[in-house]
XYZ file of C-alpha atoms in Angstrom:
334
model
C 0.000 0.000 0.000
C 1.451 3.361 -1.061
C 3.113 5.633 2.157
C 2.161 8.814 0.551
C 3.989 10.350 4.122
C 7.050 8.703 3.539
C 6.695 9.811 0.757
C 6.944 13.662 1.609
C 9.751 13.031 4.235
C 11.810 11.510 1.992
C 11.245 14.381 -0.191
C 12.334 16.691 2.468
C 14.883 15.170 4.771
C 16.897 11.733 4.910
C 14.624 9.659 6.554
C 16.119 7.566 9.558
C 14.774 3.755 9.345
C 15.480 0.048 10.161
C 15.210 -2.514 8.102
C 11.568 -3.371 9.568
C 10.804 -0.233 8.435
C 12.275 -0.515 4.984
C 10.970 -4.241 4.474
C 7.440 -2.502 4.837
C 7.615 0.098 2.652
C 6.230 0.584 -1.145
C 8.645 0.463 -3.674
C 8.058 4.308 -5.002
C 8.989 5.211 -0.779
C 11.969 2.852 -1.677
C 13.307 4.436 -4.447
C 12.689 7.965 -3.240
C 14.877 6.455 -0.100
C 17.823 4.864 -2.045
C 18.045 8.065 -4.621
C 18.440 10.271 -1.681
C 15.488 12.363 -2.968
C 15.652 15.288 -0.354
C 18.391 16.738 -2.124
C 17.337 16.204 -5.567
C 15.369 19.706 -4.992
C 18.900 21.857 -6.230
C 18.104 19.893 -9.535
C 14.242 20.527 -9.837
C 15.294 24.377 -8.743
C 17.760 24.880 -11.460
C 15.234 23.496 -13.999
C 12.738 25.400 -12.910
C 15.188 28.620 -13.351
C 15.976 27.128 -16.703
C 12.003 27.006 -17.951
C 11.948 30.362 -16.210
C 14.722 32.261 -17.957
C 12.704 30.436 -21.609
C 9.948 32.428 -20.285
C 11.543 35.448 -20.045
C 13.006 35.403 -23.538
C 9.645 34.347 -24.913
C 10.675 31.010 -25.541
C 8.688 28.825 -23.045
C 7.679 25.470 -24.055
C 6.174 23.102 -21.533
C 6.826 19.745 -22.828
C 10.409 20.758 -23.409
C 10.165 21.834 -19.579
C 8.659 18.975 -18.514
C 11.263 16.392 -20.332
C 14.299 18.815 -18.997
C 13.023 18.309 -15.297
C 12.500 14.912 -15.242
C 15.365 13.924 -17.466
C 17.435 16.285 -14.688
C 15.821 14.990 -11.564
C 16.559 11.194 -12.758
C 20.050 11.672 -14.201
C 20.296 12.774 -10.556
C 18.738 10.084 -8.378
C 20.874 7.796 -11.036
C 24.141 10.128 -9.743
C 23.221 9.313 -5.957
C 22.724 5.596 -6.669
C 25.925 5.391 -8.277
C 27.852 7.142 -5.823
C 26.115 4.425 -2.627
C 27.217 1.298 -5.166
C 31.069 3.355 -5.770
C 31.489 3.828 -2.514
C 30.466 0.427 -1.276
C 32.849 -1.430 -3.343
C 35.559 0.775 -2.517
C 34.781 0.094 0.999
C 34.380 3.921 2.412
C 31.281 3.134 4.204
C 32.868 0.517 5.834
C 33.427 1.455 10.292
C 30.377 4.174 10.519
C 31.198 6.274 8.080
C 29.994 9.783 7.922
C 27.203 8.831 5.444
C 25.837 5.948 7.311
C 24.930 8.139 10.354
C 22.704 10.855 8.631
C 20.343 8.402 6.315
C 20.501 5.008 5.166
C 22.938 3.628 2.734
C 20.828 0.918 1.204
C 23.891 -1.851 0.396
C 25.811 -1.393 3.727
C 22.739 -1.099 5.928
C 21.667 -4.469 4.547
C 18.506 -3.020 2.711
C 19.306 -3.318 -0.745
C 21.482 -6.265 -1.947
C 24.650 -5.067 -4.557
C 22.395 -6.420 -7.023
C 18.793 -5.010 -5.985
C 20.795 -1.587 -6.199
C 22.183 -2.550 -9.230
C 18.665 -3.171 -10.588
C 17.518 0.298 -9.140
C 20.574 1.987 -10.409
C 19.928 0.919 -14.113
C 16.119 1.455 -14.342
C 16.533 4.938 -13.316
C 19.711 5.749 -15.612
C 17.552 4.064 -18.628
C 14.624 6.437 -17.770
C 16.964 9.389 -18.012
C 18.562 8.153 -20.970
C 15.407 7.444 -22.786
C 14.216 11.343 -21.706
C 17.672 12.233 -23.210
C 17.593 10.315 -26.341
C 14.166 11.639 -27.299
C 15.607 15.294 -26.291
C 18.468 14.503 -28.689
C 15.933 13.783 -31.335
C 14.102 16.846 -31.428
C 17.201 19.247 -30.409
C 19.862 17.317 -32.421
C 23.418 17.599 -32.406
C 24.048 20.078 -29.377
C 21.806 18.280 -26.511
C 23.961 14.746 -27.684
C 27.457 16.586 -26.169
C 24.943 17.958 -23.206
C 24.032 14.086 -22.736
C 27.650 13.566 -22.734
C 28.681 15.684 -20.396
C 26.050 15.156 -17.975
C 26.231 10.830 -18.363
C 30.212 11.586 -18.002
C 29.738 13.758 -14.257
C 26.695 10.986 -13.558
C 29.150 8.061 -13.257
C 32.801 9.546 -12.568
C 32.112 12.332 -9.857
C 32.374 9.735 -7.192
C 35.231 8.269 -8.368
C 37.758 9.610 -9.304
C 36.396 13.138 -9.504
C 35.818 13.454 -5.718
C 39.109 11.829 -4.908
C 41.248 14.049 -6.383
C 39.403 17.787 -5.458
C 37.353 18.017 -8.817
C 33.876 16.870 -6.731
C 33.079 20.479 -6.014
C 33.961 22.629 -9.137
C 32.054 19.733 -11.266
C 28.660 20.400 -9.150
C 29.728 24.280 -9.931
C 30.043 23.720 -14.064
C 26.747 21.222 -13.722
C 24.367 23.081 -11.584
C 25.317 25.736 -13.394
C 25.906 26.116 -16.903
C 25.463 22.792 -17.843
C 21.718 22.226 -16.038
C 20.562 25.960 -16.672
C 22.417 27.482 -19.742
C 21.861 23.761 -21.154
C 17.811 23.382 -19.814
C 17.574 26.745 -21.637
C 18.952 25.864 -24.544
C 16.925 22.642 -24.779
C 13.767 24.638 -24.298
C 14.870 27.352 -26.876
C 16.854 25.951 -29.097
C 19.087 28.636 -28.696
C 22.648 29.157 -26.439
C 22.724 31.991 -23.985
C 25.891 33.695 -22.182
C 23.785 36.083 -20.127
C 21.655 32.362 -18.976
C 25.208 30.804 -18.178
C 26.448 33.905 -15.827
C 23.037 33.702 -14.467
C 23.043 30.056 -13.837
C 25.933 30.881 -11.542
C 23.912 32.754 -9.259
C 22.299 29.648 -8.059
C 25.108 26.774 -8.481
C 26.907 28.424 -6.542
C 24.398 27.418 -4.011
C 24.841 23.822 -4.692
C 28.349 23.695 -4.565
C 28.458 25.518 -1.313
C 26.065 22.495 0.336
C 28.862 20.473 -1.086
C 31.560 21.894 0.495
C 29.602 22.148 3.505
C 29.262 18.354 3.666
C 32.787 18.059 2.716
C 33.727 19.718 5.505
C 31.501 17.900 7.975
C 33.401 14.918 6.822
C 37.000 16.228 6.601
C 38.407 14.175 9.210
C 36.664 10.911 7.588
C 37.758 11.193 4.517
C 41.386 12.623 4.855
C 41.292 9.176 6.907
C 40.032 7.163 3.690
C 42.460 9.160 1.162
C 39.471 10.889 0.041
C 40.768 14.449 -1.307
C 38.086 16.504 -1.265
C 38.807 20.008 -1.955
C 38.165 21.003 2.097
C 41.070 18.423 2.594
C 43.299 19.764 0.400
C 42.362 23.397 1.484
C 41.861 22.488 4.995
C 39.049 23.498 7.177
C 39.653 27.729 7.877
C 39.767 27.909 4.518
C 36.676 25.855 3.067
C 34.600 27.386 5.808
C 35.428 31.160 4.426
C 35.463 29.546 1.250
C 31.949 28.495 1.229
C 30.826 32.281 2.521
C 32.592 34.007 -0.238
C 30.808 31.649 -2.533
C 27.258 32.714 -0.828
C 27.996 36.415 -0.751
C 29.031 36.070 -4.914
C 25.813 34.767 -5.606
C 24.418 38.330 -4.544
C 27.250 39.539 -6.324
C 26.320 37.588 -9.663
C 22.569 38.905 -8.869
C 23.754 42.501 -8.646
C 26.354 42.197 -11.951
C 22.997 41.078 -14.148
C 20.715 43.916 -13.110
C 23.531 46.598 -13.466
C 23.781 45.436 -17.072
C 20.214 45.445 -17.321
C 19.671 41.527 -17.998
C 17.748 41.487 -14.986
C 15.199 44.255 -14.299
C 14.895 46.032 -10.595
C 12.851 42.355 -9.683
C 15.219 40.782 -9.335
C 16.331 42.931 -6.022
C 13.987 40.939 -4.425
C 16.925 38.161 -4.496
C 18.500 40.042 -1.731
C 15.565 39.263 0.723
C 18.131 35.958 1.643
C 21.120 38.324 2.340
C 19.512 38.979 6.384
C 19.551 35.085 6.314
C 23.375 34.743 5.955
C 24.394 36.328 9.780
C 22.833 32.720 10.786
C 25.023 30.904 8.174
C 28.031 33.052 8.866
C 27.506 32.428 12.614
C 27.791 29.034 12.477
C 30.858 28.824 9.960
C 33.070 31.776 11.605
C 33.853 28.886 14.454
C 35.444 25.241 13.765
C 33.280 22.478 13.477
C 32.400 21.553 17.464
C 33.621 17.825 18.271
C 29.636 17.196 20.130
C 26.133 18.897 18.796
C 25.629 22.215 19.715
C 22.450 22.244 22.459
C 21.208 24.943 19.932
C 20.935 22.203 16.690
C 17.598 20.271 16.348
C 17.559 16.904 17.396
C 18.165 14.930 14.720
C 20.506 16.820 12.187
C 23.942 15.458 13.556
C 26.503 14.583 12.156
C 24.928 17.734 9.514
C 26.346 20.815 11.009
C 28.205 22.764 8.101
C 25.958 21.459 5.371
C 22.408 21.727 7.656
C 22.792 25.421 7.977
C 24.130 26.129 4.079
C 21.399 23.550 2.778
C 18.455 25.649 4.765
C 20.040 28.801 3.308
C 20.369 27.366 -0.158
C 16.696 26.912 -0.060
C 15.411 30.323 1.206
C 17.805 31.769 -1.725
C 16.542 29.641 -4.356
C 13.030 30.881 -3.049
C 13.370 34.752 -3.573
C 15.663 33.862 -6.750
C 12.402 31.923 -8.057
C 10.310 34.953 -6.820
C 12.810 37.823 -8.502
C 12.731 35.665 -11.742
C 8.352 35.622 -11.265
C 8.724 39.261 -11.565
C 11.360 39.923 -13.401
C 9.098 38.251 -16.569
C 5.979 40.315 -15.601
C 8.198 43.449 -16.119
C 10.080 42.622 -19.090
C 6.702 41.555 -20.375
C 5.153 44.895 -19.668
C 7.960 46.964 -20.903
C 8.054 44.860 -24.395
């Protein structure tokens, strides 16, 4: 029988269960589970920006939409399914790993066996690639490299991509140009600069919830020769690091309206900026070695990437807002 709540918290958080829990679950709440859906809202966001920047040149076509987001969403969930199997038969989630204590990992937590996951992992990445191939086939050429690219970051970001510092400026150049300046150009046939230094305005977002996570897990995964770019950089760093890349994305905001890309709407972007004292609060100190009385019950061992995931969200809320209005008055001044 369907869990429609499970449903929704998997949506929104990584759910905590056993494996009595798990045994009695749907298969949709399973997959939503195993793909780590909480997180795959970044992708549906820059989609949505994406359809929303079509709409602003005119260009707006909702099948095109449609196909983008889900062919987005599951090259995702196929990304986080990959990256459980990787890092399973490497053995890094071996001893209570950081990833094993904030959600599930289906393989080592005895949910899934390596082949169930194998099952899950390939039914997914068909279902994107189908959504690709038929994009392919109406777009041509262009959206075949875009396939490319994205299959190539889907099944080498874990390894060796993560290992070697190139995790985080990947999730930059695919949040980022390649989701939105390619979404866009899927849904317009047509390549946009201004779209790519505006898709930076949110992946920056993205790649700051990575670092945050990354830095969470520094210890860990110096420990497992994992060389994440906070390990190479070390922690002072990545934690500055991560609120230079927050402030820029008011920066990029601010660049587009000065050259008139974006009209005076888009101001309302800056709504978020009162949110970063909380952000900036937490990552002016080192990471505490226990849970701060003053984190919800739940969230550790999230500390870093709780507070810049909660912040990535209220930005990508006025950002979606700004861009509502910024169409109205483009619309009304055409």
């Amino acid at each position: 029988m369907p869990n429609v709540a499970m449903w929704g918290k998997a949506l929104t958080a990584m759910p905590r269960i056993s494996k009595q829990d798990w045994d009695g679950l749907d298969v949709v709440s399973r997959w939503l589970i195993a793909t780590r859906s909480a997180v795959i809202i970044m992708t549906f966001t820059s989609a949505a920006f994406a359809g929303l920047l079509a709409a602003k040149a005119g260009r707006f076509d909702p099948l095109l939409f449609a196909l983008v987001t889900v062919g987005l969403c599951l090259a995702h969930a196929t990304n986080n399914l990959v990256n459980d199997l990787t890092d399973y038969w490497k053995g890094v989630d071996e001893g209570n790993y950081f990833r094993t204590q904030y959600g599930p990992q289906t393989v080592q937590d005895g949910f899934l066996s390596v082949r169930q996951l194998l099952v899950y992992t390939a039914l997914t990445g068909a279902a994107a690639l189908a959504v690709g191939a038929y994009l392919v086939a109406l777009r041509g050429e262009a959206v075949l490299w875009l396939l490319g690219a994205g299959a190539f970051f889907v099944l080498f970001y874990t390894f060796p991509l993560k290992y070697i510092g190139l995790g985080e400026p990947a999730v930059l150049a695919v949040w980022g140009p390649l989701m939105v300046g390619g979404g866009y150009y899927v849904i317009t046939g047509e390549w946009s600069n201004d779209v790519a230094i505006a898709s930076l305005a949110y992946a920056l977002g993205p790649t700051a919830v990575l670092f945050g996570k990354h830095i969470d897990k520094l210890d860990a995964d110096r420990g497992k020769k994992i060389r994440t770019m906070p390990v190479i950089l070390g922690e002072r760093a990545s934690r500055y690091t991560v609120l230079g890349m927050l402030v820029a994305q008011l920066g990029v905001v601010g660049y587009l309206i000065a050259v008139r890309y974006f009209t005076p709407a888009m101001l309302v972007t800056f709504l978020a900026a009162p949110s970063l004292r909380r952000v900036y609060e937490t990552y002016k100190y080192p990471r505490p070695l226990e849970p701060p009385p003053q984190l919800p019950k739940g969230v550790w061992p999230l500390y870093f990437v709780a507070v810049t995931f909660w912040y990535n969200r209220r930005f990508g809320m006025f950002f979606l807002l700004g861009l509502a209005g910024d169409i109205v008055l483009s619309r009304l001044a055409g």
